[in-house]
Short mmCIF file of C-alpha atoms in Angstrom, two decimals:
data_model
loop_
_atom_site.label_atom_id
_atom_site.label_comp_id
_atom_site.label_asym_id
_atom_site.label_seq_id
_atom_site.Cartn_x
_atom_site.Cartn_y
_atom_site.Cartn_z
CA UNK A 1 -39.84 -109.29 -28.51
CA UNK A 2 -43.22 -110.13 -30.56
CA UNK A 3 -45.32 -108.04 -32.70
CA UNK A 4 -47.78 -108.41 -29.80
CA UNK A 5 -46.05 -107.26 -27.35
CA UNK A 6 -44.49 -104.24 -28.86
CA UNK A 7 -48.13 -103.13 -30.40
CA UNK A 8 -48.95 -103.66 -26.58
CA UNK A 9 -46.51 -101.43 -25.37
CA UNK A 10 -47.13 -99.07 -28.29
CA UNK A 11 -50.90 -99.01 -26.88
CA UNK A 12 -49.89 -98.17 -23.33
CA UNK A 13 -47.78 -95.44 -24.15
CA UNK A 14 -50.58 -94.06 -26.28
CA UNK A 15 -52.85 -94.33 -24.00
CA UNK A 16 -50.98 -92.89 -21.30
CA UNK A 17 -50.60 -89.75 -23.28
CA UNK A 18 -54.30 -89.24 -23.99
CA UNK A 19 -54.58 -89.37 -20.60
CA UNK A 20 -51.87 -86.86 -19.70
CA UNK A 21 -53.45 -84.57 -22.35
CA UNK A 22 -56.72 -85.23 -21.05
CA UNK A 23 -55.59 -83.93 -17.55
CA UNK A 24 -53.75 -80.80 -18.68
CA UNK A 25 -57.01 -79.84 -20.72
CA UNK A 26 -58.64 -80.16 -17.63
CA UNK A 27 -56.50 -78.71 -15.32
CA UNK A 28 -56.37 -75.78 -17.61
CA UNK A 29 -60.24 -75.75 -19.27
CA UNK A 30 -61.69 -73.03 -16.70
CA UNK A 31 -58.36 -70.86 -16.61
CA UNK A 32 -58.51 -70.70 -20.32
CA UNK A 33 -62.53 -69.84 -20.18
CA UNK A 34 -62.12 -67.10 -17.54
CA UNK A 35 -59.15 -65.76 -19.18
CA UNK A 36 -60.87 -65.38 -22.51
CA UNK A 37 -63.74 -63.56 -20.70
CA UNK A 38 -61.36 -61.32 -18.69
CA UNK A 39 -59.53 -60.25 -21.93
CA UNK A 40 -62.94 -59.43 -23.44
CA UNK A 41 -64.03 -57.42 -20.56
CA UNK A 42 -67.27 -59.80 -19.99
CA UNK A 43 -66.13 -60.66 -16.80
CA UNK A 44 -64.36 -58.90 -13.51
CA UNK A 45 -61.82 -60.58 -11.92
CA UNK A 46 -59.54 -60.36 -8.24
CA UNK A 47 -56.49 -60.89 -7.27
CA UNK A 48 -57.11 -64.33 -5.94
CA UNK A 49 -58.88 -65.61 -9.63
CA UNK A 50 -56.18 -64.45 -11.44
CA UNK A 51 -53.50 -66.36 -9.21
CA UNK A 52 -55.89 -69.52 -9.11
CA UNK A 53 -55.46 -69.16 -13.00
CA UNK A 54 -52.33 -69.09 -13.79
CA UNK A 55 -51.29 -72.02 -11.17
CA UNK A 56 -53.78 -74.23 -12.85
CA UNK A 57 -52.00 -73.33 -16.39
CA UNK A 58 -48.86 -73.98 -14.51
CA UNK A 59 -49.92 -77.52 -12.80
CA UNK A 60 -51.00 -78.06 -17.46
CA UNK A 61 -47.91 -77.12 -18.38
CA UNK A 62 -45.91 -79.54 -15.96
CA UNK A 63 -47.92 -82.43 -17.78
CA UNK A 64 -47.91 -80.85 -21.18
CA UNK A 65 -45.06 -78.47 -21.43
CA UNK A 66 -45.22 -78.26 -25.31
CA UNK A 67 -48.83 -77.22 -25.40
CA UNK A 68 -48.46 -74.14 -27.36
CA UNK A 69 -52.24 -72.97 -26.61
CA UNK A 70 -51.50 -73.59 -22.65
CA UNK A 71 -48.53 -71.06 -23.33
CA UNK A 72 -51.06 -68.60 -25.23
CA UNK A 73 -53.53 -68.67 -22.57
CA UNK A 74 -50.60 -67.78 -19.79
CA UNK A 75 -49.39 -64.77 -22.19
CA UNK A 76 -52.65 -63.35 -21.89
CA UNK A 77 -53.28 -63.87 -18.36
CA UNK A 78 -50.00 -61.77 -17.87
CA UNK A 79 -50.70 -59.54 -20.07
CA UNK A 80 -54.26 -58.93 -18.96
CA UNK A 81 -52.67 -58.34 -15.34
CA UNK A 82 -49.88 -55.87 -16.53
CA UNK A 83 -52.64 -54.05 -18.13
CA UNK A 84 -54.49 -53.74 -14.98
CA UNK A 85 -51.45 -52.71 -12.88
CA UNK A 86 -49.94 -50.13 -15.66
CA UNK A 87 -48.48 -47.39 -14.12
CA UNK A 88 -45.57 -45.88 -16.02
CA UNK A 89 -44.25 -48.23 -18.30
CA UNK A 90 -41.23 -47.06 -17.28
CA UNK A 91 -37.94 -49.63 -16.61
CA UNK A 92 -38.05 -51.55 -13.11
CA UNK A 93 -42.27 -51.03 -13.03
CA UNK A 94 -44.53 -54.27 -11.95
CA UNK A 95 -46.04 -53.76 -15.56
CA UNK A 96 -42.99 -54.46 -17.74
CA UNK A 97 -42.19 -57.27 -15.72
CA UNK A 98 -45.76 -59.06 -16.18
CA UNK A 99 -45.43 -57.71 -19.68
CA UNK A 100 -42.21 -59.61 -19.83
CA UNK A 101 -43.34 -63.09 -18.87
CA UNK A 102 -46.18 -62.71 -21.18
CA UNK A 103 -43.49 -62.50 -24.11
CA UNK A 104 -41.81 -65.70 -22.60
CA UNK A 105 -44.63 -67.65 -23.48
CA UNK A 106 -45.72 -66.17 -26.71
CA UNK A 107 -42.44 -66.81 -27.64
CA UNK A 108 -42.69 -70.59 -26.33
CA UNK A 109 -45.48 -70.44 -28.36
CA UNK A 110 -44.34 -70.00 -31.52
CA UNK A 111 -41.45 -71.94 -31.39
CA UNK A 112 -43.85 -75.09 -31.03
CA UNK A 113 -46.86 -73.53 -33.85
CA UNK A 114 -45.09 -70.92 -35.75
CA UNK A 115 -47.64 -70.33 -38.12
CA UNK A 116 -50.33 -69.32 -35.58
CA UNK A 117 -51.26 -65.94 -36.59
CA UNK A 118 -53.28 -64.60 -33.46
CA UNK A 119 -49.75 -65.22 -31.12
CA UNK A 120 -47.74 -63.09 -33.54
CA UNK A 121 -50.32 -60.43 -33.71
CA UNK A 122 -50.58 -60.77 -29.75
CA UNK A 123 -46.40 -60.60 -29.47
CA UNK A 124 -46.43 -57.76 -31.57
CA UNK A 125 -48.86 -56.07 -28.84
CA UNK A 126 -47.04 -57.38 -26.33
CA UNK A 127 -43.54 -55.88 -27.70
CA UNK A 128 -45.52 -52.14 -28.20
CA UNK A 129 -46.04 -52.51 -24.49
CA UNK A 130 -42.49 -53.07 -23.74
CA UNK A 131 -41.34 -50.32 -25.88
CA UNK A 132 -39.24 -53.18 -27.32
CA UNK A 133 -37.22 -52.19 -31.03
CA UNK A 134 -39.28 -51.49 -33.57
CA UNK A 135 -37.76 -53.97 -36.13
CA UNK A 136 -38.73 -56.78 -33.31
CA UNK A 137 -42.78 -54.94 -32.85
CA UNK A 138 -42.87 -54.75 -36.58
CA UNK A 139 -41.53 -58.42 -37.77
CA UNK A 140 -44.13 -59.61 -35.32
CA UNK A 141 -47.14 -57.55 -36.79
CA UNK A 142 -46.13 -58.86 -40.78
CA UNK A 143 -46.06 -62.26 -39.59
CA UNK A 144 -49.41 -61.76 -38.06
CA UNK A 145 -50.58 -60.20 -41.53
CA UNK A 146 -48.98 -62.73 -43.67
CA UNK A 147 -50.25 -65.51 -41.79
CA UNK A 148 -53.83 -64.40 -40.70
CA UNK A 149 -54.61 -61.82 -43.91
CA UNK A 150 -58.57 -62.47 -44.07
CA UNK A 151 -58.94 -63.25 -39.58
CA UNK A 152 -60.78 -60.94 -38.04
CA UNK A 153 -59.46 -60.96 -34.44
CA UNK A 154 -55.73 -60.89 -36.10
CA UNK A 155 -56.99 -57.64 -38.12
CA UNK A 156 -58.21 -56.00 -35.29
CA UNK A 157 -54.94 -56.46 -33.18
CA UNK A 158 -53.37 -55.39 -35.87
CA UNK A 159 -55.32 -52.28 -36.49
CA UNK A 160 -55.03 -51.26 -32.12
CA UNK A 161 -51.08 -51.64 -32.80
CA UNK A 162 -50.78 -49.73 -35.73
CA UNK A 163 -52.92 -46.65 -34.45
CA UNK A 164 -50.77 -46.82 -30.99
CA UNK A 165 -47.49 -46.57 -33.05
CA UNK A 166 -48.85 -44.24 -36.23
CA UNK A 167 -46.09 -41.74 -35.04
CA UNK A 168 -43.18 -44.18 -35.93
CA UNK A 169 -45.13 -47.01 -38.25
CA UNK A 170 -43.05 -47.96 -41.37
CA UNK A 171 -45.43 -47.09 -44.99
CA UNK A 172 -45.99 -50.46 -45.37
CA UNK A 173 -48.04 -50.38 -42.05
CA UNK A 174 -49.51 -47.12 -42.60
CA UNK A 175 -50.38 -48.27 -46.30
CA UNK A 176 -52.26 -51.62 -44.98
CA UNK A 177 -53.90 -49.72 -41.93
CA UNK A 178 -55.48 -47.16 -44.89
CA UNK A 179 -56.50 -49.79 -47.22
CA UNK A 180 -58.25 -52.07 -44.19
CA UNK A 181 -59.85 -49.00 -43.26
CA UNK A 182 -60.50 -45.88 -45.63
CA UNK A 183 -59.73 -42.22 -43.67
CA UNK A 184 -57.59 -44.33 -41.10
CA UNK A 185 -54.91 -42.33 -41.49
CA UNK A 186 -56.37 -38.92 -41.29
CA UNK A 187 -57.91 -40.25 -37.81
CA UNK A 188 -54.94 -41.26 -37.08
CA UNK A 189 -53.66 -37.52 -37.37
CA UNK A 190 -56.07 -35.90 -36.14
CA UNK A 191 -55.30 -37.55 -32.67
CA UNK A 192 -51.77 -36.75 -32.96
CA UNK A 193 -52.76 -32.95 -33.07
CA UNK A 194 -55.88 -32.73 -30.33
CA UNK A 195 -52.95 -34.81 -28.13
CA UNK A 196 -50.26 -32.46 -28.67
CA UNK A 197 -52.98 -29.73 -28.42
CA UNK A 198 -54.09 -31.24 -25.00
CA UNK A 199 -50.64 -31.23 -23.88
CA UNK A 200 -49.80 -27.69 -24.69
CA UNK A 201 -52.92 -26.43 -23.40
CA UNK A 202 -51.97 -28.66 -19.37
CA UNK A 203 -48.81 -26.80 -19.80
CA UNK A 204 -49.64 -23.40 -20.69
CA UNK A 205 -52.15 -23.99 -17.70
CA UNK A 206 -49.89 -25.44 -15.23
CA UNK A 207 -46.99 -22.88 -15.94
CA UNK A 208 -49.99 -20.18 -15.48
CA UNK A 209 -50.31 -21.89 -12.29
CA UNK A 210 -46.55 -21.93 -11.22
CA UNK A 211 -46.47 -18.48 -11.91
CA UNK A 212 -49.84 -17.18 -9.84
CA UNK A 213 -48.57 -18.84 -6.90
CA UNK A 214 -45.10 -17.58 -7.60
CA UNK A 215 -46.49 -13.88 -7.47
CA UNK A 216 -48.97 -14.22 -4.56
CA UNK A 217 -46.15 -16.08 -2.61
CA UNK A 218 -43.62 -12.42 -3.33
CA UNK A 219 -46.86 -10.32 -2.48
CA UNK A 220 -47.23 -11.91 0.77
CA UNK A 221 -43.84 -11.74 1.54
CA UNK A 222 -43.62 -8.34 0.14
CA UNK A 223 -46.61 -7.08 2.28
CA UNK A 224 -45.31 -9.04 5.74
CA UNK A 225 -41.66 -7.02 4.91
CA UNK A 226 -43.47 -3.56 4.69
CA UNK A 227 -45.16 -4.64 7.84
CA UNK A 228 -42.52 -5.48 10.03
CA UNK A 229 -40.59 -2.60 8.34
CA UNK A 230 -43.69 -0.57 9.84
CA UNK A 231 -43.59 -1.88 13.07
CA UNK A 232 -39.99 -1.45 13.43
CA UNK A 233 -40.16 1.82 12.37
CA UNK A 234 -39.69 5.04 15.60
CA UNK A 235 -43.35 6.61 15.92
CA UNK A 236 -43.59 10.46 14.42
CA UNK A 237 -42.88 13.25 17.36
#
């Protein structure tokens, strides 16, 4: 075989895979749009544009399976749907489910670009909405901070996940969180207390409840006893 004709065949097989990647960014360019848009909450979406979305990222990932922003873009449509949907979080519930795809593919992810900061900040989000260990949630958040120190976005992500899980954050997260942003911590506390606060208050108030109906329910059968007893009763010669 010539020089020619390899170089030729070298060529075609090039060019075929521009072409491949050309489709998939196509197939995938307004799913990816829409999806950034929905996550941002500048634009509403259905039921039927968030299916049409993830079928064309499906249809991208059939040409381009190793497409780690393809595999981003799906993690947050799932996420962004299991968000919508939340109900419990509890085991078995539609939201852990969705949540749970959405880790499948930031995992993919990162197995093909490791050293993308924004999907380990965005697992580590993902893994506080599965209630997943904490070792897991927290190797995700330092590889976010390691890798993305001075991004914006990755900051913020990792701000949201550090003030859901203050309760149970390691120092090192707490330490960061107060440095990034002065008084963070004593916000941070301050929730905890109204929340517990709250919470004790809708108890005192629905035990208050429980009880008022507890006592009117015993007068009412108290005062429809002495009645029958009264009717029952022999009338006075």
């Amino acid at each position: 075989m010539t020089l020619a004709v390899v170089t030729c065949l070298v060529a075609g097989v090039v060019a075929q895979q521009s072409l491949i990647i050309l489709a998939a960014d196509w197939e995938s360019s307004i799913a990816r749009t829409r999806i950034m848009k929905w996550a941002t909450g500048k634009e509403a979406w259905d039921d039927a544009q968030w299916e049409r979305a993830r079928l064309d990222l499906e249809r991208a990932l059939q040409l381009t399976p190793r497409d780690a922003t393809l595999h981003d873009a799906m993690a947050q449509l799932y996420s962004i749907r299991a968000n919508a949907v939340w109900t419990t979080g509890e085991p078995g519930t539609p939201e852990l489910a969705l949540y749970g795809k959405a880790r499948e593919h930031q995992e993919v992810s990162l197995r093909i670009r490791p050293l993308h900061a924004n999907a380990w900040a965005n697992l580590a989000m993902v893994h506080y909405a599965l209630n997943s260990p904490p070792e897991q949630l927290y190797d995700a958040w330092r590889q976010a901070l390691k890798i993305g120190p001075q991004e914006p976005e990755v900051q913020q992500t990792l701000l949201t996940v550090a003030a859901d899980t203050w309760e149970v954050a390691p120092p090192d997260v707490r330490q960061w969180a107060e440095q990034r942003r002065p008084g963070f911590g004593a916000e941070m506390e301050r929730r905890i207390a109204q929340a517990e606060a709250d919470d004790a208050a809708a108890l005192a108030a629905a035990q208050a409840a429980s009880a008022a109906s507890a006592a009117s329910s015993a007068s009412a059968a108290s005062a429809a006893s002495a009645s029958a007893a009264a009717t029952a009763s022999p009338p006075t010669r």
